[in-house]
Tab-separated table of C-alpha atoms in Angstrom:
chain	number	residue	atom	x	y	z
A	955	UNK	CA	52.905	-74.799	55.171
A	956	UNK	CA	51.841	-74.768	58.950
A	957	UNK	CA	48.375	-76.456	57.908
A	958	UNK	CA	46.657	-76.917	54.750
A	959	UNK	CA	46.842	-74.273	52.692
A	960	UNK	CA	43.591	-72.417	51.872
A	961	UNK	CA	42.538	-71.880	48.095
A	962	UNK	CA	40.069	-69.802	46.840
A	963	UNK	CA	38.654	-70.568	43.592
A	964	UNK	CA	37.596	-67.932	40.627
A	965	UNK	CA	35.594	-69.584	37.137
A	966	UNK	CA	33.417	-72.354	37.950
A	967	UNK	CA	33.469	-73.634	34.358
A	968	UNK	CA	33.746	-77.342	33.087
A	969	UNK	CA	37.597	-77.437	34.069
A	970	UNK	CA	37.000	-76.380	37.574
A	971	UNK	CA	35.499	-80.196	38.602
A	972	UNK	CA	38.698	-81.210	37.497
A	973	UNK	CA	40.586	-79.405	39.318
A	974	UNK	CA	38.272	-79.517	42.708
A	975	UNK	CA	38.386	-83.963	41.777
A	976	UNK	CA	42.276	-83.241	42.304
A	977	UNK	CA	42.286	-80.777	44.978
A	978	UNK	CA	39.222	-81.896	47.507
A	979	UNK	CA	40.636	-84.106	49.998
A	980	UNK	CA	44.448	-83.185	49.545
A	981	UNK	CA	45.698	-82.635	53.081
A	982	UNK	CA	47.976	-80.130	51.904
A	983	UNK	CA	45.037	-77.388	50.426
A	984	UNK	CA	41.517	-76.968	51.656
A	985	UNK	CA	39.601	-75.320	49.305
A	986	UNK	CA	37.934	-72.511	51.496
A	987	UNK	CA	35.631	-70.365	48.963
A	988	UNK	CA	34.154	-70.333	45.220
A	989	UNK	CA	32.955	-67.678	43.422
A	990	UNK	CA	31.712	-67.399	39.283
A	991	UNK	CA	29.810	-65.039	37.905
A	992	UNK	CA	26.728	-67.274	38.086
A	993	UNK	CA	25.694	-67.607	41.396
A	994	UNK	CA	23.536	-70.491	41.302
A	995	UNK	CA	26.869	-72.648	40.363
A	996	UNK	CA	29.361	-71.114	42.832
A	997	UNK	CA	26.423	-72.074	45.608
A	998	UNK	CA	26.141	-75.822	44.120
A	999	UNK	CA	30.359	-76.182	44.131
A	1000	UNK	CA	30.230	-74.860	47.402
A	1001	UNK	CA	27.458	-77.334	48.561
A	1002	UNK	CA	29.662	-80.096	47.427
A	1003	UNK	CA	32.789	-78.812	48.894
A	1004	UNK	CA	33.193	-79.075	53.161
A	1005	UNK	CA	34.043	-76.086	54.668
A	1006	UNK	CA	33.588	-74.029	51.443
A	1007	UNK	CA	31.660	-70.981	51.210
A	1008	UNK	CA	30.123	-70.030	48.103
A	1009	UNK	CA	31.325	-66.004	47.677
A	1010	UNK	CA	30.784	-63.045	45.278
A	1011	UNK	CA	34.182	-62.402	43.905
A	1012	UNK	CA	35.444	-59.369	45.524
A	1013	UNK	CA	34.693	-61.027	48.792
A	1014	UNK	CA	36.322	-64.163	47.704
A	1015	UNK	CA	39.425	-62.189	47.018
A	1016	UNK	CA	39.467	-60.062	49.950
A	1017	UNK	CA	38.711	-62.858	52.247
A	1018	UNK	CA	40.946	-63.700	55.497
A	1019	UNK	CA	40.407	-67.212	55.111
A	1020	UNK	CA	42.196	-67.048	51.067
A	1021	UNK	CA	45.771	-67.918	50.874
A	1022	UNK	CA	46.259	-68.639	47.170
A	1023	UNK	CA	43.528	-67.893	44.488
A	1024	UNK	CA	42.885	-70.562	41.795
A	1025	UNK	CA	41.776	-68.502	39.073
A	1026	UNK	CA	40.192	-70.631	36.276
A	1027	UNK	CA	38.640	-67.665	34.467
A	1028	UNK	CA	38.388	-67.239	30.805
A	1029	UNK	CA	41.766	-66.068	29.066
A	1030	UNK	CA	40.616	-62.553	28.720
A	1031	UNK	CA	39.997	-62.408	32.670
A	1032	UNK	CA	43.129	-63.791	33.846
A	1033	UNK	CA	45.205	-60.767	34.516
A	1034	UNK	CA	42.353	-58.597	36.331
A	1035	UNK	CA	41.298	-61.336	38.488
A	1036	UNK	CA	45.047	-61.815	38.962
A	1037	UNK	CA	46.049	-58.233	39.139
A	1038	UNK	CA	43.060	-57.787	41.987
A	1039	UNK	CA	44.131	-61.133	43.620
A	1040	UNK	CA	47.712	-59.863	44.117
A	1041	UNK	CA	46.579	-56.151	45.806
A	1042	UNK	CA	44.756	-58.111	48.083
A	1043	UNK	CA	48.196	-59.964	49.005
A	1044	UNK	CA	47.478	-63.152	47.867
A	1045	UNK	CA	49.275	-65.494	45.870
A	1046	UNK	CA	48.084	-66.550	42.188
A	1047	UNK	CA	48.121	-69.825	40.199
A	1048	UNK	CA	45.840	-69.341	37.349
A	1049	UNK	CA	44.815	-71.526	34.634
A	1050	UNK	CA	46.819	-70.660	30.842
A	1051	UNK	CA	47.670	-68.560	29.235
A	1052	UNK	CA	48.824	-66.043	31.456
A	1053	UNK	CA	47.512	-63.327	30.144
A	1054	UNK	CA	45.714	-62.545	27.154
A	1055	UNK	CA	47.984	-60.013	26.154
A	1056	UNK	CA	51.896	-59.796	26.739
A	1057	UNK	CA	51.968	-56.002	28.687
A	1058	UNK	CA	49.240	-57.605	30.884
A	1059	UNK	CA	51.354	-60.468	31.920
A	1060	UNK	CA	54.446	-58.311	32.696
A	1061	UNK	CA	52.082	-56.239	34.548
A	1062	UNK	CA	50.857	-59.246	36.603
A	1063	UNK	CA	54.192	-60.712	37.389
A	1064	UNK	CA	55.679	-56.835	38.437
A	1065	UNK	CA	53.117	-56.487	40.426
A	1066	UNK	CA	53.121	-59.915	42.376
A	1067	UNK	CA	56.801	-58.987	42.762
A	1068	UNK	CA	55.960	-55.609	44.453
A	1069	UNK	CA	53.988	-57.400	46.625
A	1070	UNK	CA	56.319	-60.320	47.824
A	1071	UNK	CA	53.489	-63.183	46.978
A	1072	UNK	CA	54.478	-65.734	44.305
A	1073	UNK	CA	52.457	-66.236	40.604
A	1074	UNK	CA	52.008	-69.829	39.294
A	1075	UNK	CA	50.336	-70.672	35.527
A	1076	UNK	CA	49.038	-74.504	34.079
A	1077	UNK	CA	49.843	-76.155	32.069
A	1078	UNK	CA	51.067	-78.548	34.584
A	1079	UNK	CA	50.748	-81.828	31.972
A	1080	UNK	CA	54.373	-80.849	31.571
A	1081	UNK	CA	54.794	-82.556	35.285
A	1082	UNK	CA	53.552	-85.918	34.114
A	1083	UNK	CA	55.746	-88.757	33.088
A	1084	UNK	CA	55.236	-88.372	29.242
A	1085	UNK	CA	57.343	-84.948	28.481
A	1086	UNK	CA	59.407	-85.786	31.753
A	1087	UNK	CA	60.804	-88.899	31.141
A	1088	UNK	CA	61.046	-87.710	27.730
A	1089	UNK	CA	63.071	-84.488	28.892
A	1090	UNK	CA	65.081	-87.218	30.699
A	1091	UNK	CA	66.095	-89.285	27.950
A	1092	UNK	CA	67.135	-85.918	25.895
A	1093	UNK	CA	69.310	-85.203	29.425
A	1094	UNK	CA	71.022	-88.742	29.254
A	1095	UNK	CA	72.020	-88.084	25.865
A	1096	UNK	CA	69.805	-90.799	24.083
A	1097	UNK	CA	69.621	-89.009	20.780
A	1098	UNK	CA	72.976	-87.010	21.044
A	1099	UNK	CA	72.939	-83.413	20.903
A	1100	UNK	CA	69.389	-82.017	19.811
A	1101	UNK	CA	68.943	-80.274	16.298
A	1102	UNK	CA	65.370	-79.838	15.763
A	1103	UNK	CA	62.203	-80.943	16.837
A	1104	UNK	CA	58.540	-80.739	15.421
A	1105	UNK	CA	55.108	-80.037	17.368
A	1106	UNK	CA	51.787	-80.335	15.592
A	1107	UNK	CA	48.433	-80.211	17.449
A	1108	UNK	CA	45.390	-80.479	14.666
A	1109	UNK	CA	41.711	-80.183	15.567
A	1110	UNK	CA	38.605	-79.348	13.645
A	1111	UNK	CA	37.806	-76.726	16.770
A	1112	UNK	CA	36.255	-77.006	20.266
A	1113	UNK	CA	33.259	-75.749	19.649
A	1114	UNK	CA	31.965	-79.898	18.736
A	1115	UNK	CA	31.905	-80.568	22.458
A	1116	UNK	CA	32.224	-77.617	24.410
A	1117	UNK	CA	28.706	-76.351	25.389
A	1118	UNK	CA	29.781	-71.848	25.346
A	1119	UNK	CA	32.789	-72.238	23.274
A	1120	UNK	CA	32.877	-68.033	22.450
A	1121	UNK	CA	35.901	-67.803	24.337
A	1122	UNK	CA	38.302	-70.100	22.183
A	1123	UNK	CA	37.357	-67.221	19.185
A	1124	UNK	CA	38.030	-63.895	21.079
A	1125	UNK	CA	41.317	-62.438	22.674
A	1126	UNK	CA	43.137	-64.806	24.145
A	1127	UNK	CA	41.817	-67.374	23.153
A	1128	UNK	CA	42.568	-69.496	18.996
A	1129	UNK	CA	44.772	-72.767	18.602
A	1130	UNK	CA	47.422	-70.940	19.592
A	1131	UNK	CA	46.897	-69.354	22.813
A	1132	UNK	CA	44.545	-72.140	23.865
A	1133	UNK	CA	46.275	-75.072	23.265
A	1134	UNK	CA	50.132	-73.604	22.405
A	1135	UNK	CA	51.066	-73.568	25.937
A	1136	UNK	CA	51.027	-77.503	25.963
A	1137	UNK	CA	53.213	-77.531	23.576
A	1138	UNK	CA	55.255	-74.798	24.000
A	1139	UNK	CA	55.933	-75.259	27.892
A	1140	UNK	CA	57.303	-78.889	26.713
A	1141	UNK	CA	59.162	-77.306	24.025
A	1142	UNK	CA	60.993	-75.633	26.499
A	1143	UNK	CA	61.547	-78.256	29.072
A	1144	UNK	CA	63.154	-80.099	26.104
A	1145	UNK	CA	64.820	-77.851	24.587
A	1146	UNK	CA	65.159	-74.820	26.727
A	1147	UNK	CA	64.421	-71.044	26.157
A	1148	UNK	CA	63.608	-69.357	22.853
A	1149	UNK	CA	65.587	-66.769	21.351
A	1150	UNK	CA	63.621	-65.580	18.432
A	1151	UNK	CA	60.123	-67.049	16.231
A	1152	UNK	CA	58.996	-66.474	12.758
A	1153	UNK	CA	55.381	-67.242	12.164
A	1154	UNK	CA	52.771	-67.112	9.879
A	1155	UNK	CA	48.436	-67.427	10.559
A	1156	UNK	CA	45.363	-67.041	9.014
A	1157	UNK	CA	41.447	-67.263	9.643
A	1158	UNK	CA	39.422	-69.005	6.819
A	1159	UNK	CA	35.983	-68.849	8.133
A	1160	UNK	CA	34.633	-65.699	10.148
A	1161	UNK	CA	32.261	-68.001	12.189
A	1162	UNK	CA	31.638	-71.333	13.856
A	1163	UNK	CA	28.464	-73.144	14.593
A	1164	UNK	CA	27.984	-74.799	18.117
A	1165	UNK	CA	27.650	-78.471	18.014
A	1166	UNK	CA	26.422	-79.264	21.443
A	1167	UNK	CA	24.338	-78.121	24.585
A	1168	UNK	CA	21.710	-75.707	24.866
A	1169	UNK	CA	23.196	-73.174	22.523
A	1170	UNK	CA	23.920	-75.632	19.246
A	1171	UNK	CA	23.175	-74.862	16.355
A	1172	UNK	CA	23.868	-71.103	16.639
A	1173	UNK	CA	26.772	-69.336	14.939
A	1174	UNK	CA	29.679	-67.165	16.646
A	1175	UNK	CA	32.283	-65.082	15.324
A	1176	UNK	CA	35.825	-65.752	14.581
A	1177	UNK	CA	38.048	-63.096	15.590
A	1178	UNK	CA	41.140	-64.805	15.739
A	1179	UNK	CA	43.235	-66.756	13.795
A	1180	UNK	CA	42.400	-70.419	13.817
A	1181	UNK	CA	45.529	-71.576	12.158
A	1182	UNK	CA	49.485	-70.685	12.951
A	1183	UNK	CA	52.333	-72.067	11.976
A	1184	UNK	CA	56.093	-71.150	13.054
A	1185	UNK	CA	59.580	-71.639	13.914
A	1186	UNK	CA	60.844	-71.463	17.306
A	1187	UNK	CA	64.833	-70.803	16.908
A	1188	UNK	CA	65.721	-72.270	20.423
A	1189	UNK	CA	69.063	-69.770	22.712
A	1190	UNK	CA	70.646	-73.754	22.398
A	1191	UNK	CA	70.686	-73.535	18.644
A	1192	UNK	CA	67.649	-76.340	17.710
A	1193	UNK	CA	64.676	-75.308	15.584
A	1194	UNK	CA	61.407	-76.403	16.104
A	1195	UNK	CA	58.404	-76.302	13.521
A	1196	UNK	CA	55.186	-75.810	15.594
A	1197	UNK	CA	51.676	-75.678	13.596
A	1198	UNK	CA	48.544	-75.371	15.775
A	1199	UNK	CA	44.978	-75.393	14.077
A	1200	UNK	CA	41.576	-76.184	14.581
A	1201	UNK	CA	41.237	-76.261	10.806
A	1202	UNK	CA	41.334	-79.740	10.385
A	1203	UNK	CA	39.827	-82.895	11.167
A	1204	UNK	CA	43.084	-85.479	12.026
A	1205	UNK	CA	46.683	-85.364	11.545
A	1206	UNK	CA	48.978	-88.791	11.911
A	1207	UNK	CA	51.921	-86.599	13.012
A	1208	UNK	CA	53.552	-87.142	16.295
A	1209	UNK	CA	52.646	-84.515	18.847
A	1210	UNK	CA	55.941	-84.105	19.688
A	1211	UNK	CA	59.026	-85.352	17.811
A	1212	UNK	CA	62.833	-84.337	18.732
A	1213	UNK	CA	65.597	-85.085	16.557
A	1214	UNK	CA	69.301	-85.288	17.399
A	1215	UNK	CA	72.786	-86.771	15.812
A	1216	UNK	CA	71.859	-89.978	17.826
A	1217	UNK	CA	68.288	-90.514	17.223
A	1218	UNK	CA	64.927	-89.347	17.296
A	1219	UNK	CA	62.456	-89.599	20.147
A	1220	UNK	CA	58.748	-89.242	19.957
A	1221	UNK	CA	56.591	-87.230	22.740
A	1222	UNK	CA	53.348	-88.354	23.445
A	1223	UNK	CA	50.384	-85.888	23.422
A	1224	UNK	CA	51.099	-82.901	26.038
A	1225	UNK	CA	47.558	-82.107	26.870
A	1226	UNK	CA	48.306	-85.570	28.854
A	1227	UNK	CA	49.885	-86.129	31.845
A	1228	UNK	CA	51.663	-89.733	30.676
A	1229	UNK	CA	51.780	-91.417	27.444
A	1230	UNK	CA	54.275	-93.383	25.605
A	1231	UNK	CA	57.655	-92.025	25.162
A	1232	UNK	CA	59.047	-94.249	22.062
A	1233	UNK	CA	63.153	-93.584	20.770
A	1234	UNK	CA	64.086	-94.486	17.660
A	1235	UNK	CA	68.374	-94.866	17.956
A	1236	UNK	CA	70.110	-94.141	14.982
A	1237	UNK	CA	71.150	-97.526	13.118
A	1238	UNK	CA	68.704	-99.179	15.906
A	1239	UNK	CA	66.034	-101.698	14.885
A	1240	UNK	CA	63.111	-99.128	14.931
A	1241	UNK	CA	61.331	-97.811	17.344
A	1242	UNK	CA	60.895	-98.849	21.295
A	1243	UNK	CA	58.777	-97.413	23.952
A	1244	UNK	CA	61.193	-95.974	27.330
A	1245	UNK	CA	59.713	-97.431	30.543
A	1246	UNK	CA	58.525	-94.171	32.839
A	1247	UNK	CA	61.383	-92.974	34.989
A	1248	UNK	CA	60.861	-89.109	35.585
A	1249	UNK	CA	57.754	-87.486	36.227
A	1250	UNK	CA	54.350	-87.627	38.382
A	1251	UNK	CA	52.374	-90.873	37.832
A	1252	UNK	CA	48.792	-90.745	37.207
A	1253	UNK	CA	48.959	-86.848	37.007
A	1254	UNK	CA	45.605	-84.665	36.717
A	1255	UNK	CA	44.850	-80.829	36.455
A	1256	UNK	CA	45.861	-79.133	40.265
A	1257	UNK	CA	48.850	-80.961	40.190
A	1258	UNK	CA	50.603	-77.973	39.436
A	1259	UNK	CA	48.951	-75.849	42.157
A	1260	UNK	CA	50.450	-78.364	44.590
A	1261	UNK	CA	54.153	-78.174	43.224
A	1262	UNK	CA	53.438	-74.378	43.456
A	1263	UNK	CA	52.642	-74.805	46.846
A	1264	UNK	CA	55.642	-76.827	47.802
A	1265	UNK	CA	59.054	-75.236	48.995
A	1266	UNK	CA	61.669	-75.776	46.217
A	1267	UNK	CA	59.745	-76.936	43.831
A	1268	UNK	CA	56.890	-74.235	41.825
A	1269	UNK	CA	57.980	-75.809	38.548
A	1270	UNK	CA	54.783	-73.994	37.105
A	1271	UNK	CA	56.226	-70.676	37.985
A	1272	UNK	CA	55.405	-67.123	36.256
A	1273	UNK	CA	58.714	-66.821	34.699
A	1274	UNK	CA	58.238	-69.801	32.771
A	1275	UNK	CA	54.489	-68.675	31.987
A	1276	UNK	CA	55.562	-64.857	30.648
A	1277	UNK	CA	57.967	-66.444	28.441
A	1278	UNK	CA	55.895	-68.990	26.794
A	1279	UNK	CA	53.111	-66.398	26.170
A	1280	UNK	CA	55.686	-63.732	24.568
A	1281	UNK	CA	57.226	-67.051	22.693
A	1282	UNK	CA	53.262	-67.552	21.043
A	1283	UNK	CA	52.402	-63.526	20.705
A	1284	UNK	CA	55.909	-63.287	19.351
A	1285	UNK	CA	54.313	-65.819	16.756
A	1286	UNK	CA	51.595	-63.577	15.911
A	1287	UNK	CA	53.739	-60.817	15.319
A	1288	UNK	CA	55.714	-62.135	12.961
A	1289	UNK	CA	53.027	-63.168	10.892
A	1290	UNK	CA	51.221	-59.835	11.021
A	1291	UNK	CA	54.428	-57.599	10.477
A	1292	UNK	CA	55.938	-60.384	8.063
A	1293	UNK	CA	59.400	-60.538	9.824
A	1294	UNK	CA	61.562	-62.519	12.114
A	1295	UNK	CA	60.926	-61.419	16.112
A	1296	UNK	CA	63.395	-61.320	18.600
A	1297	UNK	CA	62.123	-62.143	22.200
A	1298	UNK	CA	62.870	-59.968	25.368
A	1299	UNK	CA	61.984	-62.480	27.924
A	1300	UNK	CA	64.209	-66.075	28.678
A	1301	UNK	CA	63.123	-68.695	31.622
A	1302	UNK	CA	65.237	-71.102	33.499
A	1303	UNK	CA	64.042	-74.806	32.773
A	1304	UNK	CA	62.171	-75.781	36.008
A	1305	UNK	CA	63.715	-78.619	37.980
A	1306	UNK	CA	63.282	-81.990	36.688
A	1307	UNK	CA	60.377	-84.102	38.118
A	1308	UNK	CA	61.558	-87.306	39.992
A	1309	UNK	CA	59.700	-90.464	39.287
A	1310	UNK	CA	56.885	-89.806	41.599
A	1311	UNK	CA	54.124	-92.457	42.646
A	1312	UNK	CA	50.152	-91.037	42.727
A	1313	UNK	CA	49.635	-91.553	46.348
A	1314	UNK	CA	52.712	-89.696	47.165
A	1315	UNK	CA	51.898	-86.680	45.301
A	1316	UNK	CA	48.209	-87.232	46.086
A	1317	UNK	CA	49.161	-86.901	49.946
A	1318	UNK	CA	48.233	-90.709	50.768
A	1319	UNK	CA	51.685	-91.478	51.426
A	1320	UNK	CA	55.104	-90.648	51.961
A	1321	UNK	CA	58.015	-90.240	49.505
A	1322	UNK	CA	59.575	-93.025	51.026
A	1323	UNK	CA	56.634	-95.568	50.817
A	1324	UNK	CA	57.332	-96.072	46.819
């Protein structure tokens, strides 16, 4: 990269320190300017961050000393802060979804390639070594040829913990968009593309009342749906089931569960980075947990930046991103027009990850020192 590569970051909000714990210190990025529409924050970040400058965001974006822009906006941000990113000829890796909307995603990724710079989109979980050494017992044929798999993610809503939780209830934003890509970008990596989705949602309540921080206790709209259900008909031939709500208060399903003619293997959670990947073999005596053998250890948020940032890898890449967004507003559709939805878009699985130790990928030391 001829010297650390510089990052400026857009949306200070609470995932940005985890991001900045991941990303400060990397000898590969130096994080060179901050900018959020609150001021007062972008100058604290800065304060904390050497050789950062705390900048209004068309500076930021414009700025000589920006190679990449983090953008860690809210959903329905993404593409404009992208979109203005990429005509000042920078590169993009921004937190999911892409896009809010599906035209503004293919708009984002045209226009990145009119440009010649490169778009990267979270979630990088995917990189961790609970879907990838899950992915690589699916590849050694462990349960035989895959016929279906199941992904449930259950939650009685963020708005218990997050302090300004608006966001997760506008465009954008509901179980599905929010926390779909998770599941959906494993999905894929498992399975590969999808061909076509029916779905079905629905919104019970029209509001939600904070539960924490300075603003609990009052009540904000719901103008999304807060629970979707689907089938994902994979271009391999597996179905998947996916339901993702934040209309209830536990599940004891399996994230993740794939089922072939040889067994069935359980995922653990992909919001995670690792986890316990248990296979069940068919006639076997029950379940047993699969040591690690594919993936980055000890993953956290910004890894994905950094395998965006490294020559032949960008696992996290914009193709992948535009197809898992049309794969969750194709889920939408359905339900809405009450039909099956063929997709337009297809991705090529990223590369698997190699078994990677922490202070290899953290830039501590070299590939050959694990």
């Amino acid at each position: 990269m001829g010297g650390a590569h510089r990052v400026g970051v857009v949306g200070l909000g609470v995932i940005s320190g985890v991001y900045l714990d991941t990303l400060a210190g990397h000898p590969a990025v130096r994080v060179t300017a901050v900018a959020d529409l609150d001021a007062g924050r972008a100058a604290a970040v800065a304060g904390r961050l050497p050789g950062a400058r705390a900048l209004p965001v068309g500076q930021l974006l414009s700025s000589p000393q920006v190679d990449t822009v983090l953008n860690l906006t809210t959903p329905a941000a993404h593409a404009r802060i992208a979109l203005a990113a990429i005509r000042a000829g920078k590169h993009v890796y921004g937190e999911k979804p892409l896009a809010a909307e599906l035209d503004d995603a293919r708009a984002v990724l045209a226009a990145a390639a009119q440009a010649g710079v490169r778009v990267g989109c979270a979630p990088d979980t995917v990189l961790g070594t609970g879907v990838q050494t899950a992915r690589a017992a699916v590849e050694a044929g462990s349960i035989g040829r895959p016929l279906s798999a199941s992904a449930v993610m259950v939650t009685p809503g963020h708005e218990r913990w997050h302090p300004h939780p608006d966001f997760y209830y506008t465009a954008g934003g509901g179980p599905l968009l929010d926390m779909g890509p998770y599941y959906v970008t494993s999905l894929v990596h498992l399975l590969g593309p999808v061909r076509a989705v029916i779905g079905a949602a629905g919104r019970l309540r029209a509001e939600r009342v904070i539960g924490t921080g300075p603003r609990a206790g009052e009540r904000i709209p719901v103008e999304v749906d807060s629970h979707v259900s689907g089938v994902l008909e994979h271009a391999g031939g597996a179905l998947t089931t996916l339901t993702t709500s934040f209309d209830g208060v536990a599940t004891t399903a399996a994230p993740i569960e794939v089922h072939g003619e040889e067994g069935t293997l359980a995922v653990p959670d992909p919001n995670l980075f690792d986890g316990a990947v248990r296979l069940h073999p068919l006639g076997g005596a029950g379940w047993h947990t699969l040591p690690a053998s594919a993936g980055y250890e000890e993953g956290a948020r910004g890894l994905g930046l950094l395998d965006f940032l490294t020559p032949g890898a960008r696992r996290a890449g914009g193709e992948l991103a535009l197809h898992v967004l049309e794969i969750m507003t194709a889920l939408l559709r359905s339900s809405a027009e009450g039909r099956r939805v063929e997709l337009t878009t297809s991705a090529r699985v990223p590369a698997p990850v190699p078994l990677t130790g922490a202070r290899v990928w953290r830039g501590r030391a070299s590939p050959s020192a694990v």
